[in-house]
Short mmCIF file of C-alpha atoms and ligand atoms in Angstrom, two decimals:
data_model
loop_
_atom_site.label_atom_id
_atom_site.label_comp_id
_atom_site.label_asym_id
_atom_site.label_seq_id
_atom_site.Cartn_x
_atom_site.Cartn_y
_atom_site.Cartn_z
CA MET A 1 34.49 143.72 -51.01
CA ALA A 2 35.81 141.24 -48.11
CA THR A 3 32.64 138.85 -47.35
CA ASP A 4 33.62 138.37 -43.63
CA SER A 5 32.85 142.02 -42.85
CA LEU A 6 30.01 144.35 -41.56
CA THR A 7 29.06 147.49 -43.47
CA ILE A 8 27.57 150.25 -41.42
CA THR A 9 25.92 153.26 -42.55
CA ASP A 10 25.94 156.17 -40.09
CA ASN A 11 22.61 157.73 -40.77
CA ARG A 12 23.94 160.91 -39.18
CA THR A 13 26.81 161.58 -41.96
CA GLY A 14 25.58 159.10 -44.68
CA GLN A 15 28.98 157.55 -44.34
CA THR A 16 29.66 153.92 -44.96
CA TYR A 17 32.42 152.03 -42.80
CA GLU A 18 33.42 148.42 -43.42
CA VAL A 19 34.54 146.46 -40.29
CA PRO A 20 36.07 143.05 -40.29
CA ILE A 21 34.22 140.08 -38.75
CA SER A 22 36.29 137.58 -37.01
CA ASP A 23 35.07 134.53 -35.00
CA GLY A 24 31.53 136.12 -35.32
CA THR A 25 32.50 139.24 -33.69
CA VAL A 26 33.57 142.79 -34.58
CA ARG A 27 36.15 144.55 -32.54
CA ALA A 28 34.49 147.49 -30.67
CA MET A 29 37.72 149.61 -31.48
CA ASP A 30 36.80 149.56 -35.05
CA LEU A 31 33.89 151.54 -34.34
CA ARG A 32 36.02 154.45 -32.93
CA GLN A 33 36.48 155.68 -36.71
CA ILE A 34 32.60 156.30 -36.91
CA LYS A 35 32.19 160.17 -35.93
CA VAL A 36 30.39 163.06 -37.05
CA ASP A 37 33.30 165.76 -36.61
CA GLU A 38 36.88 164.66 -36.74
CA ASP A 39 37.80 165.93 -33.48
CA GLU A 40 35.03 163.86 -31.77
CA PHE A 41 36.08 160.81 -29.64
CA GLY A 42 34.40 158.22 -31.99
CA MET A 43 31.70 155.89 -31.39
CA MET A 44 31.75 153.08 -28.44
CA ALA A 45 29.72 149.80 -27.79
CA TYR A 46 27.64 150.27 -24.80
CA ASP A 47 27.08 146.98 -22.92
CA PRO A 48 26.65 147.19 -19.21
CA ALA A 49 26.96 143.71 -17.77
CA PHE A 50 28.90 142.66 -20.63
CA THR A 51 25.77 140.62 -21.94
CA ASN A 52 27.04 140.51 -25.55
CA THR A 53 30.53 141.31 -25.29
CA ALA A 54 33.53 138.90 -25.50
CA SER A 55 36.24 140.07 -23.22
CA CYS A 56 38.87 137.51 -24.20
CA ARG A 57 39.96 134.53 -26.35
CA SER A 58 39.99 131.58 -24.22
CA SER A 59 40.33 127.62 -24.99
CA VAL A 60 39.63 126.61 -21.31
CA THR A 61 35.95 126.04 -21.10
CA TYR A 62 33.17 125.96 -23.83
CA ILE A 63 29.49 126.36 -23.14
CA ASP A 64 26.52 126.14 -25.65
CA GLY A 65 23.80 127.58 -23.46
CA ALA A 66 21.26 127.17 -26.11
CA ALA A 67 22.15 123.23 -26.12
CA GLY A 68 22.75 123.04 -22.54
CA ILE A 69 26.51 121.84 -23.26
CA LEU A 70 29.73 122.27 -21.01
CA GLU A 71 33.13 121.05 -22.21
CA HIS A 72 36.56 121.74 -20.41
CA ARG A 73 39.42 121.93 -23.03
CA GLY A 74 36.88 119.83 -25.32
CA TYR A 75 36.00 117.16 -23.14
CA SER A 76 32.29 116.90 -21.85
CA ILE A 77 31.05 117.62 -18.33
CA GLU A 78 29.52 114.30 -18.48
CA GLN A 79 32.67 112.38 -19.36
CA LEU A 80 34.91 114.31 -16.91
CA CYS A 81 32.46 113.55 -13.80
CA GLU A 82 32.05 109.71 -14.96
CA LYS A 83 35.74 109.03 -15.51
CA SER A 84 37.98 111.71 -13.86
CA THR A 85 38.75 113.42 -10.64
CA PHE A 86 38.94 116.83 -9.43
CA LEU A 87 42.44 117.13 -9.18
CA GLU A 88 42.77 115.60 -12.91
CA VAL A 89 40.41 118.12 -14.01
CA ALA A 90 42.28 121.04 -12.41
CA TYR A 91 45.37 119.80 -14.20
CA LEU A 92 43.20 119.74 -17.61
CA LEU A 93 42.06 123.34 -16.91
CA ILE A 94 45.43 124.87 -16.17
CA PHE A 95 47.68 122.96 -18.42
CA GLY A 96 45.21 122.38 -21.54
CA GLU A 97 45.57 118.41 -21.64
CA LEU A 98 44.82 115.41 -19.63
CA PRO A 99 47.63 114.38 -17.60
CA THR A 100 49.72 111.08 -18.08
CA ALA A 101 50.10 109.00 -15.25
CA PRO A 102 53.58 110.28 -13.97
CA GLN A 103 52.25 113.86 -14.64
CA LEU A 104 49.15 113.40 -12.64
CA ASP A 105 51.42 111.53 -9.84
CA ARG A 106 53.75 114.64 -9.62
CA TRP A 107 50.77 117.25 -9.63
CA MET A 108 48.99 115.42 -7.10
CA PHE A 109 51.99 114.98 -5.08
CA ASP A 110 52.78 118.75 -5.14
CA ILE A 111 49.23 119.59 -4.21
CA THR A 112 49.12 117.41 -1.10
CA HIS A 113 52.27 118.65 -0.02
CA HIS A 114 51.17 122.26 0.02
CA THR A 115 47.91 122.02 1.76
CA PHE A 116 49.46 123.42 5.15
CA VAL A 117 49.01 126.99 5.89
CA HIS A 118 51.42 129.18 7.78
CA GLU A 119 50.58 129.31 11.59
CA ASP A 120 50.41 133.06 11.32
CA LEU A 121 47.44 132.73 9.02
CA LYS A 122 45.95 130.55 11.89
CA HIS A 123 46.30 133.54 14.21
CA LEU A 124 44.88 135.79 11.52
CA PHE A 125 41.82 133.59 11.58
CA GLU A 126 41.63 133.54 15.26
CA GLY A 127 41.00 137.25 15.20
CA PHE A 128 37.69 136.87 13.64
CA ARG A 129 34.65 137.42 15.49
CA TYR A 130 32.97 134.12 16.57
CA ASP A 131 30.22 134.58 14.01
CA ALA A 132 32.06 136.06 10.90
CA HIS A 133 30.87 134.78 7.74
CA PRO A 134 33.30 131.98 6.63
CA MET A 135 33.31 133.49 2.91
CA GLY A 136 34.83 136.89 4.73
CA MET A 137 37.27 134.74 6.43
CA LEU A 138 38.29 133.02 3.17
CA LEU A 139 38.47 136.21 1.13
CA ALA A 140 40.70 137.62 3.62
CA GLY A 141 42.73 134.60 3.99
CA VAL A 142 43.37 134.18 0.06
CA GLY A 143 44.42 137.99 -0.10
CA ALA A 144 46.74 137.27 2.84
CA LEU A 145 48.25 134.50 1.16
CA SER A 146 50.02 137.05 -1.09
CA THR A 147 51.89 138.19 1.92
CA PHE A 148 53.32 134.86 2.67
CA TYR A 149 54.37 134.38 -0.86
CA PRO A 150 55.96 137.66 -2.11
CA ASP A 151 57.66 136.14 -5.01
CA ALA A 152 54.49 135.17 -6.47
CA LYS A 153 54.45 138.93 -7.85
CA GLN A 154 57.01 137.81 -10.32
CA ILE A 155 53.92 136.67 -12.67
CA GLY A 156 56.29 136.47 -15.76
CA ASP A 157 58.07 133.57 -13.88
CA PRO A 158 56.51 130.37 -15.06
CA GLU A 159 57.99 128.56 -11.83
CA GLU A 160 56.26 131.33 -9.77
CA ARG A 161 53.11 130.65 -11.75
CA TYR A 162 53.13 126.91 -11.00
CA MET A 163 53.89 127.35 -7.12
CA ALA A 164 51.04 129.75 -7.32
CA ALA A 165 48.49 127.35 -8.76
CA VAL A 166 49.54 124.29 -6.57
CA ARG A 167 49.57 126.49 -3.30
CA LEU A 168 46.28 128.15 -4.20
CA ILE A 169 44.39 124.75 -5.00
CA ALA A 170 46.28 123.16 -1.94
CA LYS A 171 45.58 125.70 0.56
CA VAL A 172 41.80 126.83 -0.01
CA PRO A 173 40.36 124.00 1.30
CA THR A 174 42.66 124.27 4.23
CA LEU A 175 41.62 127.81 4.96
CA ALA A 176 37.81 127.04 3.86
CA ALA A 177 37.96 124.38 6.62
CA PHE A 178 39.57 126.71 9.03
CA SER A 179 36.77 129.26 8.78
CA TYR A 180 34.18 126.61 9.49
CA ARG A 181 36.29 125.24 12.64
CA HIS A 182 36.45 129.25 13.72
CA ASN A 183 32.63 129.46 13.40
CA MET A 184 31.99 126.27 15.37
CA GLY A 185 34.58 127.33 18.17
CA LEU A 186 36.50 124.04 17.32
CA PRO A 187 40.20 123.60 17.17
CA TYR A 188 41.55 123.63 13.59
CA VAL A 189 42.37 120.29 11.89
CA TYR A 190 45.74 120.02 9.97
CA PRO A 191 45.68 118.37 6.71
CA ASP A 192 45.95 114.75 6.24
CA ASN A 193 48.43 113.72 3.36
CA GLU A 194 47.16 110.18 3.40
CA LEU A 195 43.73 111.11 2.26
CA ASN A 196 42.57 112.32 -1.00
CA TYR A 197 41.41 115.80 -1.78
CA ALA A 198 37.68 115.62 -1.04
CA GLU A 199 38.46 113.32 1.90
CA ASN A 200 41.16 115.60 3.35
CA PHE A 201 38.43 118.50 3.31
CA LEU A 202 36.04 116.75 4.81
CA SER A 203 38.53 115.42 7.56
CA MET A 204 39.63 119.07 8.18
CA VAL A 205 35.94 120.22 8.57
CA PHE A 206 34.52 117.23 10.71
CA LYS A 207 37.46 115.50 12.64
CA LYS A 208 36.95 115.16 16.33
CA THR A 209 38.64 112.72 18.53
CA GLU A 210 39.06 110.06 16.20
CA ASP A 211 42.75 109.19 15.15
CA ARG A 212 41.70 109.42 11.55
CA HIS A 213 38.60 110.84 10.18
CA ILE A 214 37.55 108.80 6.65
CA PRO A 215 34.51 110.16 5.39
CA LYS A 216 31.87 107.72 3.77
CA GLU A 217 32.90 106.98 0.07
CA ALA A 218 29.28 108.05 -1.23
CA LEU A 219 29.91 111.71 0.18
CA THR A 220 33.64 111.84 -0.81
CA LYS A 221 32.50 110.76 -4.37
CA ALA A 222 29.44 113.31 -4.68
CA LEU A 223 31.73 115.96 -3.18
CA ASP A 224 34.49 115.20 -5.82
CA VAL A 225 31.94 115.44 -8.58
CA LEU A 226 30.42 118.62 -7.18
CA PHE A 227 34.05 120.03 -7.16
CA ILE A 228 34.21 119.03 -11.10
CA LEU A 229 30.87 120.67 -11.74
CA HIS A 230 32.02 124.01 -9.90
CA ALA A 231 35.47 123.99 -11.38
CA ASP A 232 35.44 126.36 -14.32
CA HIS A 233 32.26 128.11 -16.15
CA GLU A 234 34.14 130.33 -18.48
CA GLN A 235 33.56 134.22 -18.27
CA ASN A 236 31.30 134.24 -15.31
CA CYS A 237 31.38 137.22 -12.67
CA SER A 238 34.03 135.93 -10.43
CA THR A 239 36.22 134.86 -13.18
CA ASN A 240 35.79 138.24 -14.86
CA ALA A 241 36.93 139.76 -11.59
CA VAL A 242 39.99 137.48 -11.36
CA ARG A 243 40.86 138.44 -14.95
CA GLY A 244 40.08 142.12 -14.64
CA VAL A 245 41.92 142.63 -11.23
CA GLY A 246 44.91 140.15 -12.61
CA SER A 247 45.22 142.41 -15.57
CA SER A 248 46.88 145.09 -13.33
CA ASP A 249 49.62 142.56 -12.92
CA VAL A 250 49.01 141.86 -9.36
CA ASP A 251 49.88 138.68 -7.99
CA PRO A 252 47.75 135.66 -8.21
CA TYR A 253 46.60 135.37 -4.70
CA SER A 254 45.21 139.05 -5.00
CA ALA A 255 43.61 138.21 -8.11
CA VAL A 256 41.93 135.17 -6.92
CA ALA A 257 40.90 137.06 -3.52
CA ALA A 258 38.95 139.32 -6.18
CA GLY A 259 37.19 136.05 -7.53
CA VAL A 260 36.40 135.01 -3.85
CA ALA A 261 34.70 138.39 -3.31
CA ALA A 262 32.61 138.19 -6.46
CA LEU A 263 31.62 134.66 -5.80
CA TYR A 264 30.18 135.86 -2.23
CA GLY A 265 27.09 137.58 -4.03
CA PRO A 266 23.91 135.94 -3.61
CA LEU A 267 23.44 135.94 -7.59
CA HIS A 268 26.56 134.12 -8.12
CA GLY A 269 28.30 131.82 -5.61
CA GLY A 270 25.59 132.53 -2.76
CA ALA A 271 22.52 131.30 -4.73
CA ASN A 272 22.70 127.51 -3.31
CA GLU A 273 22.49 129.12 0.17
CA ALA A 274 19.84 131.23 -0.92
CA VAL A 275 17.98 128.28 -2.43
CA LEU A 276 18.28 126.34 0.97
CA ARG A 277 16.92 129.51 2.76
CA MET A 278 14.15 129.45 0.20
CA LEU A 279 13.24 125.80 0.44
CA ARG A 280 13.07 126.30 4.34
CA ARG A 281 10.83 129.17 3.93
CA ILE A 282 8.30 127.34 1.62
CA GLU A 283 8.19 124.36 4.46
CA SER A 284 5.97 121.96 2.70
CA PRO A 285 5.01 121.28 -0.77
CA GLU A 286 1.41 122.55 -0.58
CA ASN A 287 2.75 126.09 -0.25
CA ILE A 288 4.73 125.86 -3.43
CA PRO A 289 1.76 127.27 -5.87
CA GLU A 290 1.55 130.31 -3.23
CA PHE A 291 5.50 130.78 -3.51
CA LEU A 292 5.34 130.49 -7.16
CA GLU A 293 2.52 133.13 -7.53
CA ARG A 294 4.68 135.49 -5.50
CA VAL A 295 7.86 135.05 -7.63
CA LYS A 296 5.34 135.76 -10.87
CA GLN A 297 4.36 138.83 -8.97
CA ARG A 298 8.29 139.74 -8.63
CA ASP A 299 7.89 139.47 -4.87
CA GLU A 300 10.15 136.63 -4.90
CA LYS A 301 13.00 135.11 -6.78
CA LEU A 302 13.14 131.47 -7.74
CA MET A 303 16.56 130.95 -6.42
CA GLY A 304 18.36 128.08 -8.34
CA PHE A 305 16.59 129.09 -11.43
CA GLY A 306 17.68 130.86 -14.63
CA HIS A 307 21.27 131.45 -15.77
CA ARG A 308 22.67 134.38 -18.07
CA VAL A 309 24.20 131.88 -20.38
CA TYR A 310 21.95 128.52 -20.02
CA LYS A 311 18.89 129.04 -21.86
CA ASN A 312 18.07 125.38 -21.21
CA TYR A 313 18.68 122.79 -18.47
CA ASP A 314 21.84 123.39 -16.87
CA PRO A 315 23.64 120.11 -17.49
CA ARG A 316 25.55 120.40 -14.22
CA ALA A 317 22.04 120.25 -12.52
CA ARG A 318 21.20 117.10 -14.29
CA ILE A 319 24.45 115.33 -13.25
CA ILE A 320 24.00 116.49 -9.55
CA GLN A 321 20.64 114.78 -9.49
CA GLN A 322 22.28 111.52 -10.01
CA TYR A 323 24.22 111.71 -6.77
CA ILE A 324 21.16 112.71 -4.20
CA GLU A 325 20.11 109.07 -3.69
CA PRO A 326 23.42 107.81 -2.85
CA VAL A 327 23.93 110.66 -0.38
CA PHE A 328 20.85 110.36 1.25
CA GLU A 329 21.34 106.48 1.62
CA ALA A 330 24.70 107.36 3.43
CA THR A 331 23.22 110.18 5.48
CA GLU A 332 19.44 111.18 6.72
CA TYR A 333 16.71 111.82 4.54
CA SER A 334 15.96 115.47 4.41
CA PRO A 335 12.29 116.61 3.55
CA LEU A 336 13.62 119.50 1.52
CA VAL A 337 14.47 117.20 -1.29
CA GLU A 338 10.50 116.58 -1.81
CA ILE A 339 9.78 120.43 -1.96
CA ALA A 340 12.84 120.88 -4.40
CA ARG A 341 11.45 118.44 -6.73
CA GLU A 342 8.04 119.44 -6.44
CA LEU A 343 9.15 122.99 -6.81
CA GLU A 344 11.26 122.11 -10.01
CA LYS A 345 8.24 120.14 -11.67
CA ARG A 346 5.74 122.94 -10.96
CA ALA A 347 8.26 125.48 -12.30
CA LEU A 348 8.70 123.38 -15.50
CA ASP A 349 5.24 122.90 -16.01
CA ASP A 350 4.38 126.78 -15.86
CA GLU A 351 4.73 129.26 -18.96
CA TYR A 352 5.75 131.80 -16.81
CA PHE A 353 9.01 130.12 -16.56
CA THR A 354 9.67 128.18 -19.64
CA GLU A 355 8.87 131.27 -21.71
CA ARG A 356 11.62 132.79 -19.98
CA LYS A 357 13.79 129.72 -20.71
CA LEU A 358 14.44 129.68 -16.65
CA TYR A 359 15.44 126.05 -15.83
CA PRO A 360 17.25 124.65 -12.87
CA ASN A 361 20.88 125.51 -12.48
CA VAL A 362 23.75 123.85 -10.67
CA ASP A 363 22.91 125.61 -7.45
CA PHE A 364 19.16 124.41 -7.21
CA TYR A 365 20.43 120.77 -5.86
CA SER A 366 23.99 121.42 -4.53
CA GLY A 367 23.01 123.02 -1.32
CA ILE A 368 20.62 120.13 -0.32
CA ILE A 369 23.51 117.60 -0.89
CA TYR A 370 25.85 119.90 1.20
CA GLU A 371 23.44 120.18 4.06
CA ALA A 372 23.05 116.01 3.97
CA MET A 373 26.78 116.10 4.53
CA GLY A 374 26.17 118.02 7.59
CA ILE A 375 27.59 121.35 6.13
CA PRO A 376 26.06 124.52 7.43
CA THR A 377 24.36 126.71 4.84
CA ASP A 378 27.07 129.65 5.55
CA MET A 379 29.78 127.44 4.17
CA PHE A 380 28.07 126.37 0.75
CA THR A 381 29.83 129.47 -1.11
CA VAL A 382 33.23 128.46 0.53
CA ILE A 383 32.73 125.09 -0.73
CA PHE A 384 32.02 126.75 -4.23
CA ALA A 385 35.38 128.63 -4.04
CA ILE A 386 37.53 125.54 -3.52
CA PRO A 387 37.15 124.08 -7.03
CA ARG A 388 36.50 127.41 -8.78
CA THR A 389 39.85 128.37 -7.69
CA ALA A 390 41.18 125.98 -10.18
CA GLY A 391 39.27 127.56 -12.95
CA TRP A 392 40.39 131.05 -11.71
CA VAL A 393 44.10 129.77 -12.04
CA ALA A 394 43.42 128.25 -15.43
CA GLN A 395 41.80 131.61 -16.78
CA TRP A 396 44.53 133.81 -14.89
CA MET A 397 47.31 131.79 -16.43
CA GLU A 398 45.82 132.01 -19.80
CA MET A 399 45.49 135.76 -19.53
CA GLN A 400 48.96 136.01 -18.65
CA GLU A 401 50.07 134.32 -22.12
CA ASP A 402 47.50 136.25 -24.16
CA PRO A 403 49.48 138.77 -26.46
CA GLU A 404 46.32 141.14 -26.39
CA LYS A 405 46.40 141.28 -22.60
CA LYS A 406 46.11 144.81 -21.40
CA ILE A 407 45.02 146.32 -18.23
CA ALA A 408 41.08 146.27 -18.09
CA ARG A 409 39.58 149.58 -18.22
CA PRO A 410 36.24 149.82 -19.59
CA ARG A 411 34.69 153.21 -20.86
CA GLN A 412 31.55 154.98 -19.51
CA ILE A 413 28.83 157.13 -20.84
CA TYR A 414 29.53 160.11 -18.78
CA THR A 415 25.52 161.48 -17.41
CA GLY A 416 26.78 164.26 -15.22
CA GLU A 417 27.18 167.95 -15.25
CA ARG A 418 30.21 169.66 -16.62
CA GLU A 419 32.22 172.75 -16.18
CA LEU A 420 30.21 174.05 -13.10
CA GLU A 421 31.33 177.19 -11.17
CA TYR A 422 32.43 176.08 -7.46
CA VAL A 423 30.04 177.66 -4.85
CA PRO A 424 31.16 178.35 -1.24
CA ILE A 425 29.50 176.62 1.44
CA GLU A 426 27.73 179.43 2.88
CA GLN A 427 26.10 180.41 -0.72
CA ARG A 428 24.88 176.85 -1.18
CA GLU A 429 20.93 176.17 -1.33
CA GLY A 430 19.18 172.80 -1.24
CA PRO A 431 16.66 170.37 0.28
CA GLU A 432 16.22 170.48 4.05
CA LYS A 433 16.94 166.53 3.95
CA ILE A 434 20.27 165.75 5.15
CA VAL A 435 21.69 162.38 3.42
CA GLY A 436 22.90 159.79 6.04
CA PRO A 437 22.27 156.20 7.04
CA PRO A 438 18.72 155.09 7.65
CA ALA A 439 17.41 154.50 11.13
CA ARG A 440 19.82 152.61 13.27
CA ARG A 441 19.28 148.92 13.51
CA PRO A 442 19.85 147.36 16.78
CA LYS A 443 23.45 146.41 17.46
CA ARG A 444 24.60 142.83 17.50
CA PRO A 445 26.02 141.88 21.00
CA ARG A 446 29.72 141.71 20.84
CA ARG A 447 31.40 138.99 22.50
CA GLY A 448 33.60 140.19 25.31
CA ALA A 449 32.63 143.60 24.95
N1 CMC B 501 13.14 133.89 -10.55
C1 CMC B 501 12.29 134.63 -11.12
N2 CMC B 501 12.36 135.33 -12.38
C2 CMC B 501 13.61 135.09 -12.71
C3 CMC B 501 14.60 134.59 -12.37
C4 CMC B 501 14.64 133.65 -11.27
N3 CMC B 501 15.46 133.03 -10.69
N4 CMC B 501 15.96 134.45 -13.36
C5 CMC B 501 15.45 135.23 -14.14
N5 CMC B 501 14.41 135.64 -14.06
C6 CMC B 501 13.18 136.64 -14.96
C7 CMC B 501 13.51 137.91 -14.99
O1 CMC B 501 12.90 138.50 -14.01
C8 CMC B 501 13.44 138.33 -16.38
O2 CMC B 501 12.09 138.46 -16.53
P1 CMC B 501 11.42 139.48 -17.39
O3 CMC B 501 11.89 139.35 -18.92
O4 CMC B 501 9.89 139.33 -17.36
O5 CMC B 501 11.72 140.95 -17.10
C9 CMC B 501 13.74 137.02 -17.21
O6 CMC B 501 13.72 135.94 -16.04
C10 CMC B 501 15.28 137.21 -17.74
O7 CMC B 501 16.05 137.40 -16.70
P2 CMC B 501 17.09 138.26 -16.49
O8 CMC B 501 17.32 138.90 -15.14
O9 CMC B 501 17.49 139.05 -17.76
O10 CMC B 501 18.47 137.03 -16.45
P3 CMC B 501 20.21 137.39 -16.34
O11 CMC B 501 20.75 136.44 -17.33
O12 CMC B 501 20.45 138.81 -16.09
O13 CMC B 501 20.15 136.68 -14.87
C11 CMC B 501 20.64 135.24 -12.94
C12 CMC B 501 20.78 135.41 -14.57
C13 CMC B 501 21.35 133.79 -12.86
C14 CMC B 501 21.34 136.25 -12.58
C15 CMC B 501 19.19 135.02 -12.81
O14 CMC B 501 18.40 134.13 -13.35
C16 CMC B 501 18.96 134.91 -11.19
O15 CMC B 501 18.96 135.90 -10.58
N6 CMC B 501 18.80 133.65 -10.72
C17 CMC B 501 18.55 133.31 -9.49
C18 CMC B 501 20.06 133.33 -8.63
C19 CMC B 501 20.61 132.12 -9.25
O16 CMC B 501 20.08 130.81 -9.00
N7 CMC B 501 22.17 132.12 -9.68
C20 CMC B 501 22.91 131.13 -9.69
C21 CMC B 501 23.36 131.21 -11.08
S1 CMC B 501 24.21 129.47 -11.56
C22 CMC B 501 25.90 129.74 -10.51
C23 CMC B 501 26.74 130.48 -11.24
O17 CMC B 501 27.15 130.08 -12.22
O18 CMC B 501 27.14 131.44 -10.37
#
């Protein structure tokens, strides 16, 4: 008998099956042979939320959640944050190796020269309500990119894939900044090719009447590191969305738009926004014990804590902490830092959180830094989407090369009725209650209407 195998005995039939084990996994399809009757469908694995299912083979990002390790293409996140830049890390994620100097020059040149978006995209943004959430605008903008680059549908063409990678990484910051300017009622600022990636983004966000907006170095350094920290995180909710949607062979802009939508959720990219709101609600360090009590009663969630994969301190959270002081030296001190530090200390001293292995994640401190930079809370998730675009593209590219690629199509356990006889409407009986929306909330005022 092969040693790398799993022997399964079906106690319903007494039959034994041997299933191969490879890379510590069994193939769910190997379970299909397990059946009571020959004409039965066969056994499936049930795993809502994919908590114990590997959905692909990937060499992009390695995480050891128990040890708190994160590596991209084999390089530790600590080394990358200390020695690299976001654009170099984006190259590493997508092409699998650190670039040589000429490769990096070409990559940076290509990204820098594709930062402009078509003027019609600007008009699309002008059509949004004045208070549209910038993430909703980004979602629409990224989806709309597919209509400007229809050749990107040729996903088998390496040149088209390269151009889509360049355009996405180059244009997402522009769309992100435009969404902010729209919210603020300010004119859009065009990209400045003389600035680096982080500087250019901050310039498009904050430039007013000056000829050139050059942000403080402490801020651009911190932002570049935050970009590296958020660049990829293996099969998280949004990456899974990009892969799932991309598996239909749709163009990469549409697949990445799916990632943006997933990231919008408060349990994923929206968490740092939620952290800031939580810290503001706590108001002062003396309210922390009462707040933590409410978390334990499950009336609240401790946002910025806990992670599906990390059951230890999120290494990204540790790195971010080093940038808090330099950012606050270059800006204004925020009392929220004290609340965050005290909240972290108390939670880490509390059995409720340690027993559940709840530690700060990347989002616990990132929002505080963004706020210090003058970025409004609504923009936090949008800023997360900028670097994560590199990860989505890398994972999308990898999927295209995967010989096992197939359209994603999970199974289900059907729990409903079967083979009912259709009842004409006049003969139907049922509860009096009419299903409809809950009591109407007052409408928000509309501009100019
Ligand atoms: N506050 C309070 N209790 C929590 C929290 C939290 N933030 N997170 C998990 N728990 C409890 C949960 O109630 C459960 O307790 P019990 O076993 O008594 O029922 C236990 O911890 C295990 O939690 P879980 O729900 O099984 O964990 P999960 O892996 O399904 O959820 C998570 C992971 C990130 C969705 C969750 O921890 C959470 O909602 N955290 C707050 C939101 C947040 O900060 N998200 C950012 C994640 S990092 C950025 C990214 O990668 O997107």
